[in-house]
CSV table of C-alpha atoms in Angstrom, one decimal:
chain,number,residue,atom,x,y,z
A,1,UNK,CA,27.6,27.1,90.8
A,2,UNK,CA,28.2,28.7,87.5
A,3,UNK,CA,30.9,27.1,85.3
A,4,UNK,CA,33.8,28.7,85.3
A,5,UNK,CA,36.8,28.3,82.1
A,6,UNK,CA,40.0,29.6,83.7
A,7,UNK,CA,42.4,27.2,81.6
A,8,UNK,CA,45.5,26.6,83.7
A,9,UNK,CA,48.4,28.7,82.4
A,10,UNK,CA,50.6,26.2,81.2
A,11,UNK,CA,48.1,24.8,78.6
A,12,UNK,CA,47.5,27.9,77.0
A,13,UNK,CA,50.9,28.6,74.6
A,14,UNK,CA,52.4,31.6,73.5
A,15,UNK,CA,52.2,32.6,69.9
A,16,UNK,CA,55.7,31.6,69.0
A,17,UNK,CA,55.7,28.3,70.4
A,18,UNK,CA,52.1,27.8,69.0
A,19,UNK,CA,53.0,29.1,65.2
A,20,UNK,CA,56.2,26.8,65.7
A,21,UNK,CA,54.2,23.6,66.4
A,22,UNK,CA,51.5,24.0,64.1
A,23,UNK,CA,53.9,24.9,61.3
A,24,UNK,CA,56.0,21.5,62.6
A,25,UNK,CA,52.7,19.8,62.2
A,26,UNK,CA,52.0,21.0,58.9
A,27,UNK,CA,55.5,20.0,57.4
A,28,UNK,CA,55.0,16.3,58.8
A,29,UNK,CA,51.5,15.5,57.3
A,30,UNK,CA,52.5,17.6,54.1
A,31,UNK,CA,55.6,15.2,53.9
A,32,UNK,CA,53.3,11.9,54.9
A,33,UNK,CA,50.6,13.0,52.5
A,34,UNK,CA,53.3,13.3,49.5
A,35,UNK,CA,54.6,10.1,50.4
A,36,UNK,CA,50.9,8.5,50.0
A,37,UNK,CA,50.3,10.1,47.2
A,38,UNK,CA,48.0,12.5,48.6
A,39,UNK,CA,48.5,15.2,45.8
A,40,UNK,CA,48.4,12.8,42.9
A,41,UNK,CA,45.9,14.9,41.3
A,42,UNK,CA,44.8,18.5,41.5
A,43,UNK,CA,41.4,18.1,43.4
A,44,UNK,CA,43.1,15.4,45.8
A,45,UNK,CA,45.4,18.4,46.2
A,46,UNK,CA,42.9,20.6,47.3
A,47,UNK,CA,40.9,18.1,48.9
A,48,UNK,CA,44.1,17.4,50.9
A,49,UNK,CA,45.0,21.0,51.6
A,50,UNK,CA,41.3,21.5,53.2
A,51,UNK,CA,41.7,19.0,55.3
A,52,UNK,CA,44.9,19.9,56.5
A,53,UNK,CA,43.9,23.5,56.8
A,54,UNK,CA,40.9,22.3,59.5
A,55,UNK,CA,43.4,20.1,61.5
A,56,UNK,CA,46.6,22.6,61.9
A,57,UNK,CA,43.1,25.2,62.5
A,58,UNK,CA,42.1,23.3,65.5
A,59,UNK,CA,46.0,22.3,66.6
A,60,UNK,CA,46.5,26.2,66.8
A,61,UNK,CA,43.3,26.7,68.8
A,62,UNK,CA,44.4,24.4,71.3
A,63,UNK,CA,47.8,25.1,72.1
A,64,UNK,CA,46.7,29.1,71.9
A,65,UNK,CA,43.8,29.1,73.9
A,66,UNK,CA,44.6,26.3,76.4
A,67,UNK,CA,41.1,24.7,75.7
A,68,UNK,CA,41.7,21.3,74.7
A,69,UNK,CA,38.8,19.9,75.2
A,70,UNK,CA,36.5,22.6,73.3
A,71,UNK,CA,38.6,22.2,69.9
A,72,UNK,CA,39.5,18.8,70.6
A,73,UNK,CA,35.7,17.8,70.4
A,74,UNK,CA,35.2,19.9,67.4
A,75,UNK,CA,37.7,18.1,65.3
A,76,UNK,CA,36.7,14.5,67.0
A,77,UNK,CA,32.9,14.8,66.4
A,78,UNK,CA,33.8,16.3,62.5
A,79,UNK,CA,36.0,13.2,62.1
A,80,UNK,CA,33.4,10.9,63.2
A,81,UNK,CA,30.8,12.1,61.0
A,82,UNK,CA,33.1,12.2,58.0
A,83,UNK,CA,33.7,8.6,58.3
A,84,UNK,CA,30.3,7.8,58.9
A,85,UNK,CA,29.7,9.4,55.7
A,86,UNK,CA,32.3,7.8,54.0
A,87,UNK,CA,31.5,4.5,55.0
A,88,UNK,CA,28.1,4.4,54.6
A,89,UNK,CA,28.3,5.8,51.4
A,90,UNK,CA,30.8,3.0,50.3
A,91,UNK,CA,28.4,0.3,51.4
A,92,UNK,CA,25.3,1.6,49.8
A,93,UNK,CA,26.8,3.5,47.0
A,94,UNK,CA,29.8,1.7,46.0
A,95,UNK,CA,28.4,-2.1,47.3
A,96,UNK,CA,24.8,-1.2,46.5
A,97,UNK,CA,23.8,-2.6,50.4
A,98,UNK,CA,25.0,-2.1,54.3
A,99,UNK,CA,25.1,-5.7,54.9
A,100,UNK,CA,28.4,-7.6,55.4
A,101,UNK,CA,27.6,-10.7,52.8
A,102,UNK,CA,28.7,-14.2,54.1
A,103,UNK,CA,30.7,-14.4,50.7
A,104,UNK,CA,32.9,-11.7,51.9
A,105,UNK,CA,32.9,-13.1,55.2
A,106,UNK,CA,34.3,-16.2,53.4
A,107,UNK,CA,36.6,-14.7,51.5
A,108,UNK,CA,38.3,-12.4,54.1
A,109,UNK,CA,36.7,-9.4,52.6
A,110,UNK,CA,35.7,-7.9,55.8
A,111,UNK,CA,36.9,-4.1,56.8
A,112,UNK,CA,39.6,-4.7,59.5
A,113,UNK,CA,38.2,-2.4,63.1
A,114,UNK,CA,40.3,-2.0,66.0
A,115,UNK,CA,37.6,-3.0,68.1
A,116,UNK,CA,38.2,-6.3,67.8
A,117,UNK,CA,41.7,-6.4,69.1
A,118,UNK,CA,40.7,-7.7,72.0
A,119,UNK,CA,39.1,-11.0,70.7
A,120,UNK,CA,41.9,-11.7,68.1
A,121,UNK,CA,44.5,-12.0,70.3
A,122,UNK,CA,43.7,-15.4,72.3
A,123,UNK,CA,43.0,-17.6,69.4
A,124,UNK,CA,45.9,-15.9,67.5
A,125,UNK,CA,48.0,-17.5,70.2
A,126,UNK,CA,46.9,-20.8,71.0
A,127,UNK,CA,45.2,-21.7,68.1
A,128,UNK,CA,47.1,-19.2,65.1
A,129,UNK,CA,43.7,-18.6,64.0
A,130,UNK,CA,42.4,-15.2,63.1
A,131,UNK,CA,39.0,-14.9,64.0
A,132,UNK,CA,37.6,-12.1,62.1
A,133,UNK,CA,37.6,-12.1,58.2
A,134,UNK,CA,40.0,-9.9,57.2
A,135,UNK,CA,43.7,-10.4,55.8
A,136,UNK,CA,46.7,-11.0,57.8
A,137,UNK,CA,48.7,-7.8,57.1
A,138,UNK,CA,45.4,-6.1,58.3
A,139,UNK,CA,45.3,-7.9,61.8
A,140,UNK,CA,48.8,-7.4,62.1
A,141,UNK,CA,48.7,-3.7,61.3
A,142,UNK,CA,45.9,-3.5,63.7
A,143,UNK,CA,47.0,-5.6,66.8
A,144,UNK,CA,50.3,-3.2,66.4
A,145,UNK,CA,48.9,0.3,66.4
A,146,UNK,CA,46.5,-0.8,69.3
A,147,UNK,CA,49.7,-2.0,70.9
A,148,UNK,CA,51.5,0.8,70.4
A,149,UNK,CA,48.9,3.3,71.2
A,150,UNK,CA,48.1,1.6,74.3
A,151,UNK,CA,51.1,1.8,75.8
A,152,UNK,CA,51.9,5.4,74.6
A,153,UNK,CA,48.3,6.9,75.7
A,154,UNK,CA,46.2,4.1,77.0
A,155,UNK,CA,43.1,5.4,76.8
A,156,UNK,CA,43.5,8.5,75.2
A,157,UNK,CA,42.7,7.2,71.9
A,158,UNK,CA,39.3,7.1,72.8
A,159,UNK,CA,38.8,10.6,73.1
A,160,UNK,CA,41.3,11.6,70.0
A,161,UNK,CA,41.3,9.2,67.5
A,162,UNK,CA,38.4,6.5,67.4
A,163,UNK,CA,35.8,7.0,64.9
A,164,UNK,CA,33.5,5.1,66.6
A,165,UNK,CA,33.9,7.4,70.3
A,166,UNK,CA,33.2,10.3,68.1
A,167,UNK,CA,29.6,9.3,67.8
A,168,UNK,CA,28.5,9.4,71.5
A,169,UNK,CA,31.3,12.5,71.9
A,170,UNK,CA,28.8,14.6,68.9
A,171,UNK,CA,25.6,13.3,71.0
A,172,UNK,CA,27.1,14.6,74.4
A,173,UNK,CA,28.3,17.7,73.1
A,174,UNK,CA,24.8,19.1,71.0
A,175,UNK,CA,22.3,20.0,74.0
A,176,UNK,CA,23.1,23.0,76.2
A,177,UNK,CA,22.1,21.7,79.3
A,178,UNK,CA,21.9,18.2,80.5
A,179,UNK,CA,18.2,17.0,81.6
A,180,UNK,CA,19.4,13.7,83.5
A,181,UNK,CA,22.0,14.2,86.2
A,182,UNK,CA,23.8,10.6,86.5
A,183,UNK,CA,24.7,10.6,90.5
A,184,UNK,CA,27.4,8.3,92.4
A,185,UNK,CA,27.3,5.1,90.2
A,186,UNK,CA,27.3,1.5,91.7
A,187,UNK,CA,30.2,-0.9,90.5
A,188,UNK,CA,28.1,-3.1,89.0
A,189,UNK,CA,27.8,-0.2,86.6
A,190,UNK,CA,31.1,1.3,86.7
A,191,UNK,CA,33.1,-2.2,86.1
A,192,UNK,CA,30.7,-3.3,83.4
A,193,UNK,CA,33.0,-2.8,80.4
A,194,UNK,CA,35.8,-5.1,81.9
A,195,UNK,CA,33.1,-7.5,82.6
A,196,UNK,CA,31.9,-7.6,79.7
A,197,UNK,CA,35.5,-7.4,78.1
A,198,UNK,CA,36.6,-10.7,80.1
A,199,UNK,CA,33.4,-12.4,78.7
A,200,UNK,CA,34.0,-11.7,74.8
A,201,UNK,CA,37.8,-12.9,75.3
A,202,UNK,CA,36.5,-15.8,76.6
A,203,UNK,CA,34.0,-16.6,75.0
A,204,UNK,CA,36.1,-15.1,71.4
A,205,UNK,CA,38.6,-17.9,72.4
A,206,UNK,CA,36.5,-20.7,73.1
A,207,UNK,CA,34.0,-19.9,69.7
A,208,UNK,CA,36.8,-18.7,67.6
A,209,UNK,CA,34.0,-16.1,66.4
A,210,UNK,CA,34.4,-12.1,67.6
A,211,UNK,CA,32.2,-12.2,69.6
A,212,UNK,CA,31.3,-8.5,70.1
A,213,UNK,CA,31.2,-8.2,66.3
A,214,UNK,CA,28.3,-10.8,65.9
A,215,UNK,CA,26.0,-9.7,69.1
A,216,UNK,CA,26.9,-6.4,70.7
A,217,UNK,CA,28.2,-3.6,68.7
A,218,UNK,CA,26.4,-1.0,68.6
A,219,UNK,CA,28.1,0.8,66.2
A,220,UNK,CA,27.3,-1.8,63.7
A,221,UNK,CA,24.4,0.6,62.9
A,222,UNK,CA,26.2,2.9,61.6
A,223,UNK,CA,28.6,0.9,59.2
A,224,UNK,CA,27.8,-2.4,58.0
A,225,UNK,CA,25.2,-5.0,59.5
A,226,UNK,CA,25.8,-8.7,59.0
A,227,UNK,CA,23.7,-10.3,56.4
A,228,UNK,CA,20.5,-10.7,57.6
A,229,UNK,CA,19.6,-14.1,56.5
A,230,UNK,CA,18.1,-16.1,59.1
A,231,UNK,CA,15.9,-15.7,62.8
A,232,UNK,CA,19.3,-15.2,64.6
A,233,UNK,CA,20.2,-12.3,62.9
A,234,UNK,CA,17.2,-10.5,63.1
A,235,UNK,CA,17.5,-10.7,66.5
A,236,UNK,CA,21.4,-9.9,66.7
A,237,UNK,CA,20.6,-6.7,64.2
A,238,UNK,CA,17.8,-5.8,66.7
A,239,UNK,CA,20.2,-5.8,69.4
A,240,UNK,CA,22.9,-3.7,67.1
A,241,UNK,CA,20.2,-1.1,67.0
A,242,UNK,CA,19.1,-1.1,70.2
A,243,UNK,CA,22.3,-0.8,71.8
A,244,UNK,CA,23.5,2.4,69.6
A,245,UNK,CA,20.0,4.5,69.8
A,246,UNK,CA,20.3,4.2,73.7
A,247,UNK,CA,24.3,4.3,74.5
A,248,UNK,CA,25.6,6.2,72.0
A,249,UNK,CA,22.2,8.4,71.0
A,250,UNK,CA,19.7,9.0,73.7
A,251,UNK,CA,21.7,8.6,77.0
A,252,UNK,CA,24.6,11.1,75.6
A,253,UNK,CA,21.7,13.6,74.6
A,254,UNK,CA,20.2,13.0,78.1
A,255,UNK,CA,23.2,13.3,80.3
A,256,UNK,CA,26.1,15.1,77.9
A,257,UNK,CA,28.0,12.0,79.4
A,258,UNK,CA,29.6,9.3,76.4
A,259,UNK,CA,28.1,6.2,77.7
A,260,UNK,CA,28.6,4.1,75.5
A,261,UNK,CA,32.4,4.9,76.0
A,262,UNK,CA,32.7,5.2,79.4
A,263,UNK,CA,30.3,2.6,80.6
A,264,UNK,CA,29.6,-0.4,77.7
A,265,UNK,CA,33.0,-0.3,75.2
A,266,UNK,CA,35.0,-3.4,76.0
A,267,UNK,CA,38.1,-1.6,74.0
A,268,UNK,CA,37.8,1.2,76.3
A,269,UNK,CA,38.4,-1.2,79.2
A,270,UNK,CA,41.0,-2.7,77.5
A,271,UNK,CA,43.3,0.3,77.2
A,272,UNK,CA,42.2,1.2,80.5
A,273,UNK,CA,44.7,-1.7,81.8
A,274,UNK,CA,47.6,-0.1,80.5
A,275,UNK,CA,46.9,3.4,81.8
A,276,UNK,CA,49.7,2.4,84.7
A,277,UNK,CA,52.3,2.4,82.0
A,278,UNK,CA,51.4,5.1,79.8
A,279,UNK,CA,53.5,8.0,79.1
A,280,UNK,CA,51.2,10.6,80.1
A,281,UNK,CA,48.6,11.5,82.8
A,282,UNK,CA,46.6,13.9,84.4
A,283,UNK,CA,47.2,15.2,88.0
A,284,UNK,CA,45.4,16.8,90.6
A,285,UNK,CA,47.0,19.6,93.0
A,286,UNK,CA,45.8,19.0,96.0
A,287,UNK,CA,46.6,22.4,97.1
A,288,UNK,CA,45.1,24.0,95.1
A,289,UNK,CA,42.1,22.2,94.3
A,290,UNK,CA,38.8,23.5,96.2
A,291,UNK,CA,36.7,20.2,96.3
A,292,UNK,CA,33.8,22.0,94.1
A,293,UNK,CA,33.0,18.9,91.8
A,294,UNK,CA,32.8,20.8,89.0
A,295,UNK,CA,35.6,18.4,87.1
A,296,UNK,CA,33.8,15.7,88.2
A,297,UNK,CA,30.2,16.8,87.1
A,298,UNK,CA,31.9,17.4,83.5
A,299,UNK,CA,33.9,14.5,82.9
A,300,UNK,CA,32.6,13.0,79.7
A,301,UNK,CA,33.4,9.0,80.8
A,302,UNK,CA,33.3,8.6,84.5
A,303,UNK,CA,36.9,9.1,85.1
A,304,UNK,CA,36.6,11.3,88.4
A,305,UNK,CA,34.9,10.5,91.8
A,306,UNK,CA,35.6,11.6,95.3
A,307,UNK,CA,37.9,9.4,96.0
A,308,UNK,CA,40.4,9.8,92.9
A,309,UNK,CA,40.5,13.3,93.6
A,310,UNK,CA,41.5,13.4,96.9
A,311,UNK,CA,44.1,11.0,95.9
A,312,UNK,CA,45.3,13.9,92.8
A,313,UNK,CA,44.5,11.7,90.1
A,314,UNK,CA,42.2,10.2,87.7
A,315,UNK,CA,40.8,6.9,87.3
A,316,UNK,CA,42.4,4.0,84.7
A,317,UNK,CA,39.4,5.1,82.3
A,318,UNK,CA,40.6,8.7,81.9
A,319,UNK,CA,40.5,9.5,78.3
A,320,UNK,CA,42.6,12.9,78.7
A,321,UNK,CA,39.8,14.3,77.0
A,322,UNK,CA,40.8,18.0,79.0
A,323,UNK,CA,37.4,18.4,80.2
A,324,UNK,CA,38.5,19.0,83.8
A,325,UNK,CA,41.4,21.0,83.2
A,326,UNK,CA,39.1,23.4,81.1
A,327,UNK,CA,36.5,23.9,83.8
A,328,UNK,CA,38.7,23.6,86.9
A,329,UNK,CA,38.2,27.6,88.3
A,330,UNK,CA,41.6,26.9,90.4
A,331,UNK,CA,43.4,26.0,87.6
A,332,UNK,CA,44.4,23.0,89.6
A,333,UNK,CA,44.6,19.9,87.2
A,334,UNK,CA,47.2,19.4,84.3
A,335,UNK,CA,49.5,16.8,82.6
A,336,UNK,CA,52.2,15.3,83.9
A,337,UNK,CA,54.8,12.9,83.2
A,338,UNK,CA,54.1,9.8,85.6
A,339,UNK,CA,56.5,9.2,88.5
A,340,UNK,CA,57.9,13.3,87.8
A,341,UNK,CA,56.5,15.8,90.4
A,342,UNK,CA,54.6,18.4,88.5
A,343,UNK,CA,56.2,22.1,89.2
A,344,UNK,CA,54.2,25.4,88.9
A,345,UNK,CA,52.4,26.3,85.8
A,346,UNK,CA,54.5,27.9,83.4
A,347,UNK,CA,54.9,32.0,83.5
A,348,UNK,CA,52.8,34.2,82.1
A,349,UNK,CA,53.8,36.0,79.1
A,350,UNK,CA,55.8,39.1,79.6
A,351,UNK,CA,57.1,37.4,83.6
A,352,UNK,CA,60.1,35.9,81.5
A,353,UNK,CA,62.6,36.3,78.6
A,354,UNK,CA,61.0,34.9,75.1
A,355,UNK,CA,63.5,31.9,75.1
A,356,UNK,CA,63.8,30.3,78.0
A,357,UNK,CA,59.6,30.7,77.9
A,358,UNK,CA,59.4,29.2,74.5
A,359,UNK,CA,61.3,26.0,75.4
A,360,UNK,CA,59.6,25.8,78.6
A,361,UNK,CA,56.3,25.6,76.8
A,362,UNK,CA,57.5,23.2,74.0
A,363,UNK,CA,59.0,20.8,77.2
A,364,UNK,CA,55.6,20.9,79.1
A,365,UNK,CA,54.0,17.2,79.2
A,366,UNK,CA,50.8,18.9,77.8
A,367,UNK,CA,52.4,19.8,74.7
A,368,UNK,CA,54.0,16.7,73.6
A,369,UNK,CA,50.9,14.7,74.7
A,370,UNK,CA,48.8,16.8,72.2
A,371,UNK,CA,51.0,17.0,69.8
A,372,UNK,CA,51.6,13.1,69.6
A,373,UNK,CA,47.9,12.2,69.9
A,374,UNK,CA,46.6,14.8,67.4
A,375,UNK,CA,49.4,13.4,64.7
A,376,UNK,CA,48.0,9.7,65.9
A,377,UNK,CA,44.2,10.9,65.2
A,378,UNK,CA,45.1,13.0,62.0
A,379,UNK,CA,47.1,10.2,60.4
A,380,UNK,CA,43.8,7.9,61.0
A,381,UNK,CA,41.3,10.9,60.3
A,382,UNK,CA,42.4,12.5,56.9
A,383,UNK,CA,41.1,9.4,54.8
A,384,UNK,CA,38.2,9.8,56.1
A,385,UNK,CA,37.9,13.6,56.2
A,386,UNK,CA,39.2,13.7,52.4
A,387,UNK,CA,37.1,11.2,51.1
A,388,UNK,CA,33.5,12.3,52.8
A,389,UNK,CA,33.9,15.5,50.7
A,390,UNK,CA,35.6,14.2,47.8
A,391,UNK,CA,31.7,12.1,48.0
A,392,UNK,CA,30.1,15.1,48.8
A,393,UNK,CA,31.2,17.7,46.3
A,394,UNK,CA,30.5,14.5,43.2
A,395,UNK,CA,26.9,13.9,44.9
A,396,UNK,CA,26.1,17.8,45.3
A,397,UNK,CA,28.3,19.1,42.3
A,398,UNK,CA,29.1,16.8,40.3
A,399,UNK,CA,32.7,17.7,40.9
């Protein structure tokens, strides 16, 4: 069956309400970037205005157009190569190596990652210990916004605003066709990640080492590697390796699916347990929905099987990536508020009076979802965006 993009009506915004909102964004991160200091200097100006430019761009596109996920990826996979470039570029520019040194280790010196959340919190408890080397206002700063997030949109951060998910998301999205279909998959498979979550908490706790950190991130490849200064790490770096060319490279490239997301990340499962609290979710109509598959076959991270659908909903893992909403041809799944009975889309333009249309569409769970989320991502993506081509234009230009 050929894919259909029939975005549901009440994603797709008129132009008052979409000019209003991207204008509202624009005000908030001009005011957040004055208050960091963003425009200190003329090129950080500028540098800072380009950036914003690309993300109120993409905010726009999304509220106009109704296609979340096409823009949404856009901005997440540009995000995730910016920090890659700005990371890796601090640790072999800047530092002269990619290796985390045991000194810095030592000396707390490590760069804190939200990924190991999970592991800290245990020994923080019992034991007031905190595991990974890094200061105590960065662990604290950490364990909140992963907190916070959680609660707010579960696992929605994994599709908006983690560097790391942008990797297998640029991976998924580059061939045109997939060449591996990935059929009904076992729960050996499916459940892995909270397996394998349970087991670094564990293991985290009874160690007081992270765990993941030292043996299975794969994303280690593309940041910093631990010193490799004896047999063990060899084989830990091999592993490293390993783990991102197959889950976050080849297998994405393969199936367009984010495997290393929706199958292997241990964070992933952990915000997956507070999707029952979150603020936001997506639902299915059953009455209008035509049991074609097609949301299924595009879901990114697993988050849609038979049996989620014919109960209207996703799974815990659903990123709210807006994969399914953009390919549904019955325009049958949206956002919703949970425990609030989803009414008809919105009207069409021109089928009601300007007003009482615009605050309909500012009201509609989709739009406050987004427009949280996308503030979340941009408040953690603009370092990173600014300062991959503030190191780009000195290494090209010498500007």
């Amino acid at each position: 069956m050929k894919k259909m993009f029939t975005p549901l009506v009440s994603q797709r915004k008129g132009w008052a309400s979409s000019i209003f909102l991207t204008l509202l964004f624009l005000v908030f991160s001009l005011f957040m970037g004055l208050g960091r200091g963003g425009l200190s200097s003329l090129r950080d100006g500028i540098l800072y205005g380009i950036a914003l430019a690309f993300s109120a761009a993409i905010l726009f596109l999304i509220l106009r157009t109704g296609r979340i996920h096409r823009w949404r990826r856009i901005f997440f996979s540009t995000y995730a190569v910016a920090f890659a470039i700005q990371f890796v570029w601090w640790t072999m520019g800047d530092r002269g190596h990619m290796w985390l040194l045991d000194k810095e280790v030592l000396y707390a010196g490590a760069p804190m990652c939200h990924m190991v959340v999970p592991m800290l919190l245990l020994p923080l408890v019992f034991t007031k210990t905190i595991i990974f080397p890094t200061s105590l206002s960065q662990a604290a700063f950490m364990i909140l916004l992963v907190i916070v997030v959680g609660i707010v949109y579960g696992r929605s951060f994994c599709s908006w605003g983690c560097f790391f998910g942008g990797q297998d998301e640029l991976f998924a999205g580059l061939p045109r066709k997939k060449r591996w279909t990935i059929g009904r998959l076992p729960p050996f498979i499916r459940y892995f990640s909270y397996g394998l979550l349970a087991f670094i908490i564990m293991h985290s706790l009874a160690t007081l080492s992270p765990t993941y950190c030292l043996w299975f991130c794969p994303f280690k490849t593309s940041s910093e590697f631990i010193e490799v200064n004896s047999f063990i790490r060899v084989i830990q770096t091999f592993i490293f390796v390993i783990l991102w060319a197959g889950l976050a490279v080849v297998l994405p490239l393969l199936t367009k699916k984010r495997t290393q997301c929706g199958l292997f990340c241990p964070m992933g499962a952990f915000l997956s347990c507070t999707a029952r609290i979150n603020l936001f979710r997506i639902a299915v109509d059953r009455e209008k929905c035509g049991d074609c598959g097609l949301c299924e076959s595009v879901c990114p991270t697993f988050s849609l099987n038979e049996e989620s659908l014919a109960k209207g909903k996703t799974l815990n893992n659903c990123t709210r990536c807006g994969a399914c909403i953009e390919t549904c041809p019955k325009a049958a799944i949206h956002f919703v508020f949970p425990g609030i009975k989803s009414g008809p889309p919105a009207p069409a333009e021109g089928k009601t009076s300007g007003g009482r249309r615009f605050l309909r569409e500012l009201a509609d769970p989709a739009t406050i979802f987004v427009m949280g989320i996308f503030l979340v991502a941009n408040v953690i993506a603009f370092e990173s965006l600014i300062g991959a081509m503030s190191r780009l234009l000195r290494y090209f230009f010498k500007v």
